Amino acid sequence: DGGITQSPKYLFRKEGQNVTLSCEQNLNHDAMYWYRQDPGQGLRLIYYSQIVNDFQKGDIAEGYSVSREKKESFPLTLTSAQQNPTAFYLCASSARWSGTVRPVEQYFGPGTRLTVT
Amino acid sequence: RKEVEQDPGPFNVPEGATVAFNCTYSNSASQSFFWYRQDCRKEPKLLMSVYSSGNEDGRFTAQLNRASQYISLLIRDSKLSDSATYLCVGNTGNQFYFGTGTSLTVIP
């Protein structure tokens, strides 16, 4: 089955610890994204990558880092500098926009719910 | 101003009713739009995409009005299983802009 996997589903960490969230896709998509969702709020973009070995900061990149060494994988690391990391983290992927009018659809993994105490 | 804005609701409608959600966008360069549904504590799932005037899939109809910069989602014959949060999303190239979602509860 093609899709996006994220692990773990739930993660508990102590404040001050670095955390790495996994995201893997087998959809052969070039673009991958990390979002954060807080209760009652919309999705906010953390980082995105349109191609291997390249990524750009989103709206709330401070305290986060990513790597894109393989097309299938886009792990997200939360450093101790992240002020309020408790949230629902969603990874997504899409085909790369080819400049045509056809929509580029984005698909989501099941998410990782992170709690930091 | 946010790229995409939605009425958060909540919308509480009886089973069988027709309900419509509107969404406005600020970036006139947006190429296409999407409606996602998100169940509580789950990931968003793609419901419909629209890049011309509209799209229909069974009980669901999405319409796009580029002159007025709004998108709508119409749900006919509401089912209990339609209860969810509906996210409006705009797209420009490989950038996606999410609304905060509209909450729908279908009541028996």
PDB file of C-alpha atoms in Angstrom:
ATOM      1  CA  ASP A   1       0.000   0.000   0.000  1.00  0.00           C
ATOM      2  CA  GLY A   2       1.280   3.450  -0.892  1.00  0.00           C
ATOM      3  CA  GLY A   3       1.250   6.032   1.819  1.00  0.00           C
ATOM      4  CA  ILE A   4       2.995   8.049   4.462  1.00  0.00           C
ATOM      5  CA  THR A   5       4.065   6.608   7.783  1.00  0.00           C
ATOM      6  CA  GLN A   6       4.982   8.508  10.897  1.00  0.00           C
ATOM      7  CA  SER A   7       6.382   7.063  14.047  1.00  0.00           C
ATOM      8  CA  PRO A   8       5.789   6.939  16.869  1.00  0.00           C
ATOM      9  CA  LYS A   9       2.092   7.733  17.149  1.00  0.00           C
ATOM     10  CA  TYR A  10       2.510   9.044  20.699  1.00  0.00           C
ATOM     11  CA  LEU A  11       5.735  10.354  22.212  1.00  0.00           C
ATOM     12  CA  PHE A  12       6.471  11.599  25.715  1.00  0.00           C
ATOM     13  CA  ARG A  13       9.655  13.465  26.529  1.00  0.00           C
ATOM     14  CA  LYS A  14      11.155  15.519  29.301  1.00  0.00           C
ATOM     15  CA  GLU A  15      11.858  19.188  28.716  1.00  0.00           C
ATOM     16  CA  GLY A  16      15.370  19.818  27.432  1.00  0.00           C
ATOM     17  CA  GLN A  17      15.648  16.563  25.480  1.00  0.00           C
ATOM     18  CA  ASN A  18      16.054  16.588  21.723  1.00  0.00           C
ATOM     19  CA  VAL A  19      13.357  14.678  19.866  1.00  0.00           C
ATOM     20  CA  THR A  20      13.374  13.270  16.328  1.00  0.00           C
ATOM     21  CA  LEU A  21      10.111  12.443  14.562  1.00  0.00           C
ATOM     22  CA  SER A  22      10.159  10.036  11.649  1.00  0.00           C
ATOM     23  CA  CYS A  23       8.342  10.466   8.328  1.00  0.00           C
ATOM     24  CA  GLU A  24       8.589   8.021   5.435  1.00  0.00           C
ATOM     25  CA  GLN A  25       6.628   7.983   2.159  1.00  0.00           C
ATOM     26  CA  ASN A  26       6.470   5.483  -0.692  1.00  0.00           C
ATOM     27  CA  LEU A  27       4.371   7.636  -3.014  1.00  0.00           C
ATOM     28  CA  ASN A  28       7.432   8.695  -5.021  1.00  0.00           C
ATOM     29  CA  HIS A  29       6.635  12.317  -4.151  1.00  0.00           C
ATOM     30  CA  ASP A  30       9.337  14.936  -4.524  1.00  0.00           C
ATOM     31  CA  ALA A  31       7.914  17.409  -1.999  1.00  0.00           C
ATOM     32  CA  MET A  32       7.561  16.769   1.725  1.00  0.00           C
ATOM     33  CA  TYR A  33       6.304  18.985   4.530  1.00  0.00           C
ATOM     34  CA  TRP A  34       6.133  19.212   8.309  1.00  0.00           C
ATOM     35  CA  TYR A  35       3.242  20.935  10.036  1.00  0.00           C
ATOM     36  CA  ARG A  36       2.333  21.531  13.629  1.00  0.00           C
ATOM     37  CA  GLN A  37      -1.256  21.646  14.875  1.00  0.00           C
ATOM     38  CA  ASP A  38      -2.218  22.954  18.296  1.00  0.00           C
ATOM     39  CA  PRO A  39      -5.647  22.320  19.842  1.00  0.00           C
ATOM     40  CA  GLY A  40      -8.365  24.306  18.098  1.00  0.00           C
ATOM     41  CA  GLN A  41      -5.894  25.819  15.655  1.00  0.00           C
ATOM     42  CA  GLY A  42      -4.981  25.406  12.036  1.00  0.00           C
ATOM     43  CA  LEU A  43      -1.895  23.780  10.567  1.00  0.00           C
ATOM     44  CA  ARG A  44       1.309  25.808  10.681  1.00  0.00           C
ATOM     45  CA  LEU A  45       4.201  25.024   8.336  1.00  0.00           C
ATOM     46  CA  ILE A  46       7.520  24.211  10.007  1.00  0.00           C
ATOM     47  CA  TYR A  47       9.729  23.119   7.097  1.00  0.00           C
ATOM     48  CA  TYR A  48       9.296  21.865   3.579  1.00  0.00           C
ATOM     49  CA  SER A  49      11.484  20.202   0.992  1.00  0.00           C
ATOM     50  CA  GLN A  50      10.887  20.126  -2.728  1.00  0.00           C
ATOM     51  CA  ILE A  51      13.820  17.901  -3.613  1.00  0.00           C
ATOM     52  CA  VAL A  52      16.475  15.741  -1.975  1.00  0.00           C
ATOM     53  CA  ASN A  53      19.197  17.664  -0.107  1.00  0.00           C
ATOM     54  CA  ASP A  54      17.204  20.895  -0.191  1.00  0.00           C
ATOM     55  CA  PHE A  55      14.693  22.324   2.289  1.00  0.00           C
ATOM     56  CA  GLN A  56      13.223  25.678   3.284  1.00  0.00           C
ATOM     57  CA  LYS A  57      11.971  27.165   6.512  1.00  0.00           C
ATOM     58  CA  GLY A  58       8.258  27.583   6.956  1.00  0.00           C
ATOM     59  CA  ASP A  59       6.437  30.014   9.222  1.00  0.00           C
ATOM     60  CA  ILE A  60       7.586  28.542  12.561  1.00  0.00           C
ATOM     61  CA  ALA A  61      11.012  26.941  11.929  1.00  0.00           C
ATOM     62  CA  GLU A  62      12.752  28.227  15.071  1.00  0.00           C
ATOM     63  CA  GLY A  63      13.731  25.379  17.372  1.00  0.00           C
ATOM     64  CA  TYR A  64      13.319  22.752  14.640  1.00  0.00           C
ATOM     65  CA  SER A  65      15.686  21.158  12.121  1.00  0.00           C
ATOM     66  CA  VAL A  66      15.212  18.734   9.225  1.00  0.00           C
ATOM     67  CA  SER A  67      17.218  16.694   6.771  1.00  0.00           C
ATOM     68  CA  ARG A  68      16.353  15.278   3.371  1.00  0.00           C
ATOM     69  CA  GLU A  69      19.045  12.766   2.478  1.00  0.00           C
ATOM     70  CA  LYS A  70      16.628  10.404   0.751  1.00  0.00           C
ATOM     71  CA  LYS A  71      13.532  11.055  -1.318  1.00  0.00           C
ATOM     72  CA  GLU A  72      11.441   8.809   0.929  1.00  0.00           C
ATOM     73  CA  SER A  73      12.456  10.265   4.275  1.00  0.00           C
ATOM     74  CA  PHE A  74      12.102  13.672   5.944  1.00  0.00           C
ATOM     75  CA  PRO A  75      12.822  13.467   9.701  1.00  0.00           C
ATOM     76  CA  LEU A  76      12.097  16.409  11.982  1.00  0.00           C
ATOM     77  CA  THR A  77      14.206  17.170  15.057  1.00  0.00           C
ATOM     78  CA  LEU A  78      13.013  19.371  17.876  1.00  0.00           C
ATOM     79  CA  THR A  79      15.886  20.936  19.752  1.00  0.00           C
ATOM     80  CA  SER A  80      15.873  22.177  23.335  1.00  0.00           C
ATOM     81  CA  ALA A  81      15.467  25.667  21.861  1.00  0.00           C
ATOM     82  CA  GLN A  82      11.874  24.881  20.911  1.00  0.00           C
ATOM     83  CA  GLN A  83       9.868  26.791  23.510  1.00  0.00           C
ATOM     84  CA  ASN A  84       6.564  24.935  23.486  1.00  0.00           C
ATOM     85  CA  PRO A  85       6.931  21.611  21.660  1.00  0.00           C
ATOM     86  CA  THR A  86       3.784  19.850  22.896  1.00  0.00           C
ATOM     87  CA  ALA A  87       1.575  19.525  19.799  1.00  0.00           C
ATOM     88  CA  PHE A  88       0.300  17.241  17.036  1.00  0.00           C
ATOM     89  CA  TYR A  89       2.940  16.949  14.294  1.00  0.00           C
ATOM     90  CA  LEU A  90       1.848  16.098  10.776  1.00  0.00           C
ATOM     91  CA  CYS A  91       4.042  15.109   7.857  1.00  0.00           C
ATOM     92  CA  ALA A  92       2.738  15.461   4.315  1.00  0.00           C
ATOM     93  CA  SER A  93       3.930  14.907   0.775  1.00  0.00           C
ATOM     94  CA  SER A  94       2.957  15.942  -2.716  1.00  0.00           C
ATOM     95  CA  ALA A  95       4.174  15.629  -6.262  1.00  0.00           C
ATOM     96  CA  ARG A  96       6.287  18.556  -7.378  1.00  0.00           C
ATOM     97  CA  TRP A  97       4.277  21.230  -9.150  1.00  0.00           C
ATOM     98  CA  SER A  98       5.028  21.051 -12.866  1.00  0.00           C
ATOM     99  CA  GLY A  99       3.666  24.447 -13.806  1.00  0.00           C
ATOM    100  CA  THR A 100       0.385  23.132 -15.205  1.00  0.00           C
ATOM    101  CA  VAL A 101      -3.127  24.001 -14.137  1.00  0.00           C
ATOM    102  CA  ARG A 102      -3.765  20.571 -12.612  1.00  0.00           C
ATOM    103  CA  PRO A 103      -3.829  20.661  -8.808  1.00  0.00           C
ATOM    104  CA  VAL A 104      -0.962  19.238  -6.792  1.00  0.00           C
ATOM    105  CA  GLU A 105      -2.636  17.238  -4.057  1.00  0.00           C
ATOM    106  CA  GLN A 106      -1.073  16.900  -0.637  1.00  0.00           C
ATOM    107  CA  TYR A 107      -1.412  13.757   1.474  1.00  0.00           C
ATOM    108  CA  PHE A 108      -0.836  13.394   5.187  1.00  0.00           C
ATOM    109  CA  GLY A 109       0.636  10.793   7.467  1.00  0.00           C
ATOM    110  CA  PRO A 110      -1.236   9.750  10.632  1.00  0.00           C
ATOM    111  CA  GLY A 111       0.692  12.215  12.786  1.00  0.00           C
ATOM    112  CA  THR A 112       2.752  12.067  15.972  1.00  0.00           C
ATOM    113  CA  ARG A 113       1.267  13.448  19.164  1.00  0.00           C
ATOM    114  CA  LEU A 114       4.171  14.808  21.224  1.00  0.00           C
ATOM    115  CA  THR A 115       3.892  15.675  24.901  1.00  0.00           C
ATOM    116  CA  VAL A 116       6.803  17.363  26.644  1.00  0.00           C
ATOM    117  CA  THR A 117       6.745  17.774  30.419  1.00  0.00           C
TER     118      THR A 117
ATOM    119  CA  ARG B   1      -4.483  39.046   6.918  1.00  0.00           C
ATOM    120  CA  LYS B   2      -4.475  35.243   6.701  1.00  0.00           C
ATOM    121  CA  GLU B   3      -4.112  33.629   3.290  1.00  0.00           C
ATOM    122  CA  VAL B   4      -7.250  31.532   3.790  1.00  0.00           C
ATOM    123  CA  GLU B   5     -10.107  32.319   6.161  1.00  0.00           C
ATOM    124  CA  GLN B   6     -13.040  30.188   7.239  1.00  0.00           C
ATOM    125  CA  ASP B   7     -15.960  30.582   9.607  1.00  0.00           C
ATOM    126  CA  PRO B   8     -15.009  28.241  12.493  1.00  0.00           C
ATOM    127  CA  GLY B   9     -18.650  27.403  13.243  1.00  0.00           C
ATOM    128  CA  PRO B  10     -19.732  25.203  14.866  1.00  0.00           C
ATOM    129  CA  PHE B  11     -22.430  24.159  12.440  1.00  0.00           C
ATOM    130  CA  ASN B  12     -24.981  21.849  14.044  1.00  0.00           C
ATOM    131  CA  VAL B  13     -27.410  20.432  11.491  1.00  0.00           C
ATOM    132  CA  PRO B  14     -30.018  17.656  11.531  1.00  0.00           C
ATOM    133  CA  GLU B  15     -29.455  14.473   9.600  1.00  0.00           C
ATOM    134  CA  GLY B  16     -30.572  14.884   5.989  1.00  0.00           C
ATOM    135  CA  ALA B  17     -30.020  18.632   5.891  1.00  0.00           C
ATOM    136  CA  THR B  18     -27.974  20.528   3.328  1.00  0.00           C
ATOM    137  CA  VAL B  19     -25.103  22.580   4.713  1.00  0.00           C
ATOM    138  CA  ALA B  20     -22.689  24.966   3.018  1.00  0.00           C
ATOM    139  CA  PHE B  21     -19.307  26.268   4.129  1.00  0.00           C
ATOM    140  CA  ASN B  22     -17.562  29.265   2.645  1.00  0.00           C
ATOM    141  CA  CYS B  23     -13.907  30.095   2.560  1.00  0.00           C
ATOM    142  CA  THR B  24     -12.183  33.252   1.318  1.00  0.00           C
ATOM    143  CA  TYR B  25      -8.615  33.609   0.114  1.00  0.00           C
ATOM    144  CA  SER B  26      -6.363  36.635  -0.249  1.00  0.00           C
ATOM    145  CA  ASN B  27      -3.763  35.482  -2.786  1.00  0.00           C
ATOM    146  CA  SER B  28      -5.198  35.975  -6.257  1.00  0.00           C
ATOM    147  CA  ALA B  29      -2.282  33.922  -7.634  1.00  0.00           C
ATOM    148  CA  SER B  30      -3.576  30.776  -5.921  1.00  0.00           C
ATOM    149  CA  GLN B  31      -3.927  28.094  -8.550  1.00  0.00           C
ATOM    150  CA  SER B  32      -6.036  25.444  -6.941  1.00  0.00           C
ATOM    151  CA  PHE B  33      -7.975  24.733  -3.793  1.00  0.00           C
ATOM    152  CA  PHE B  34      -8.867  21.751  -1.690  1.00  0.00           C
ATOM    153  CA  TRP B  35     -11.287  20.676   0.966  1.00  0.00           C
ATOM    154  CA  TYR B  36      -9.997  18.258   3.585  1.00  0.00           C
ATOM    155  CA  ARG B  37     -11.930  16.636   6.390  1.00  0.00           C
ATOM    156  CA  GLN B  38     -10.264  16.095   9.728  1.00  0.00           C
ATOM    157  CA  ASP B  39     -11.735  13.850  12.389  1.00  0.00           C
ATOM    158  CA  CYS B  40     -10.886  14.455  16.018  1.00  0.00           C
ATOM    159  CA  ARG B  41      -7.236  13.631  16.762  1.00  0.00           C
ATOM    160  CA  LYS B  42      -6.653  12.327  13.224  1.00  0.00           C
ATOM    161  CA  GLU B  43      -4.831  13.576  10.165  1.00  0.00           C
ATOM    162  CA  PRO B  44      -6.582  15.625   7.460  1.00  0.00           C
ATOM    163  CA  LYS B  45      -7.900  13.541   4.590  1.00  0.00           C
ATOM    164  CA  LEU B  46      -8.401  14.962   1.110  1.00  0.00           C
ATOM    165  CA  LEU B  47     -12.085  15.329   0.271  1.00  0.00           C
ATOM    166  CA  MET B  48     -12.089  17.297  -2.971  1.00  0.00           C
ATOM    167  CA  SER B  49      -9.863  19.428  -5.148  1.00  0.00           C
ATOM    168  CA  VAL B  50     -11.047  22.302  -7.322  1.00  0.00           C
ATOM    169  CA  TYR B  51      -9.129  24.418  -9.803  1.00  0.00           C
ATOM    170  CA  SER B  52     -11.747  25.371 -12.379  1.00  0.00           C
ATOM    171  CA  SER B  53     -15.239  26.547 -11.521  1.00  0.00           C
ATOM    172  CA  GLY B  54     -16.236  23.543  -9.473  1.00  0.00           C
ATOM    173  CA  ASN B  55     -16.227  19.862  -8.738  1.00  0.00           C
ATOM    174  CA  GLU B  56     -18.889  17.394  -7.635  1.00  0.00           C
ATOM    175  CA  ASP B  57     -18.526  14.011  -5.972  1.00  0.00           C
ATOM    176  CA  GLY B  58     -21.721  12.358  -4.825  1.00  0.00           C
ATOM    177  CA  ARG B  59     -23.263  14.447  -2.048  1.00  0.00           C
ATOM    178  CA  PHE B  60     -20.394  16.914  -2.065  1.00  0.00           C
ATOM    179  CA  THR B  61     -20.025  19.922  -4.359  1.00  0.00           C
ATOM    180  CA  ALA B  62     -17.144  22.380  -4.277  1.00  0.00           C
ATOM    181  CA  GLN B  63     -17.335  25.679  -6.148  1.00  0.00           C
ATOM    182  CA  LEU B  64     -14.685  28.289  -6.875  1.00  0.00           C
ATOM    183  CA  ASN B  65     -15.371  31.944  -7.583  1.00  0.00           C
ATOM    184  CA  ARG B  66     -12.094  33.584  -8.616  1.00  0.00           C
ATOM    185  CA  ALA B  67     -13.658  37.018  -9.132  1.00  0.00           C
ATOM    186  CA  SER B  68     -14.816  37.147  -5.508  1.00  0.00           C
ATOM    187  CA  GLN B  69     -11.964  34.954  -4.219  1.00  0.00           C
ATOM    188  CA  TYR B  70     -14.035  32.423  -2.368  1.00  0.00           C
ATOM    189  CA  ILE B  71     -14.540  28.680  -2.346  1.00  0.00           C
ATOM    190  CA  SER B  72     -17.579  26.861  -1.057  1.00  0.00           C
ATOM    191  CA  LEU B  73     -18.368  23.303  -0.028  1.00  0.00           C
ATOM    192  CA  LEU B  74     -21.940  22.052  -0.165  1.00  0.00           C
ATOM    193  CA  ILE B  75     -22.936  18.833   1.571  1.00  0.00           C
ATOM    194  CA  ARG B  76     -26.356  17.442   0.670  1.00  0.00           C
ATOM    195  CA  ASP B  77     -28.329  14.856   2.658  1.00  0.00           C
ATOM    196  CA  SER B  78     -25.992  15.106   5.664  1.00  0.00           C
ATOM    197  CA  LYS B  79     -25.071  11.868   7.397  1.00  0.00           C
ATOM    198  CA  LEU B  80     -23.991  11.380  10.993  1.00  0.00           C
ATOM    199  CA  SER B  81     -20.619  10.268   9.599  1.00  0.00           C
ATOM    200  CA  ASP B  82     -20.112  13.706   8.021  1.00  0.00           C
ATOM    201  CA  SER B  83     -19.436  15.145  11.500  1.00  0.00           C
ATOM    202  CA  ALA B  84     -15.868  16.437  11.349  1.00  0.00           C
ATOM    203  CA  THR B  85     -13.823  19.587  10.864  1.00  0.00           C
ATOM    204  CA  TYR B  86     -13.548  20.735   7.245  1.00  0.00           C
ATOM    205  CA  LEU B  87     -10.348  22.500   6.202  1.00  0.00           C
ATOM    206  CA  CYS B  88     -10.148  24.856   3.249  1.00  0.00           C
ATOM    207  CA  VAL B  89      -6.724  24.902   1.580  1.00  0.00           C
ATOM    208  CA  GLY B  90      -5.262  27.154  -1.107  1.00  0.00           C
ATOM    209  CA  ASN B  91      -2.309  26.160  -3.258  1.00  0.00           C
ATOM    210  CA  THR B  92       0.310  28.154  -5.153  1.00  0.00           C
ATOM    211  CA  GLY B  93       3.020  26.029  -6.737  1.00  0.00           C
ATOM    212  CA  ASN B  94       4.243  23.792  -3.930  1.00  0.00           C
ATOM    213  CA  GLN B  95       2.931  26.043  -1.163  1.00  0.00           C
ATOM    214  CA  PHE B  96      -0.281  25.155   0.680  1.00  0.00           C
ATOM    215  CA  TYR B  97      -2.246  27.573   2.875  1.00  0.00           C
ATOM    216  CA  PHE B  98      -4.651  26.144   5.420  1.00  0.00           C
ATOM    217  CA  GLY B  99      -7.720  27.678   6.953  1.00  0.00           C
ATOM    218  CA  THR B 100      -8.386  26.980  10.621  1.00  0.00           C
ATOM    219  CA  GLY B 101     -11.317  24.716   9.792  1.00  0.00           C
ATOM    220  CA  THR B 102     -15.090  24.685  10.156  1.00  0.00           C
ATOM    221  CA  SER B 103     -16.628  22.294  12.662  1.00  0.00           C
ATOM    222  CA  LEU B 104     -19.710  20.324  11.582  1.00  0.00           C
ATOM    223  CA  THR B 105     -21.888  18.168  13.823  1.00  0.00           C
ATOM    224  CA  VAL B 106     -24.753  16.253  12.241  1.00  0.00           C
ATOM    225  CA  ILE B 107     -27.456  15.535  14.788  1.00  0.00           C
ATOM    226  CA  PRO B 108     -29.754  12.471  14.662  1.00  0.00           C
TER     227      PRO B 108
END
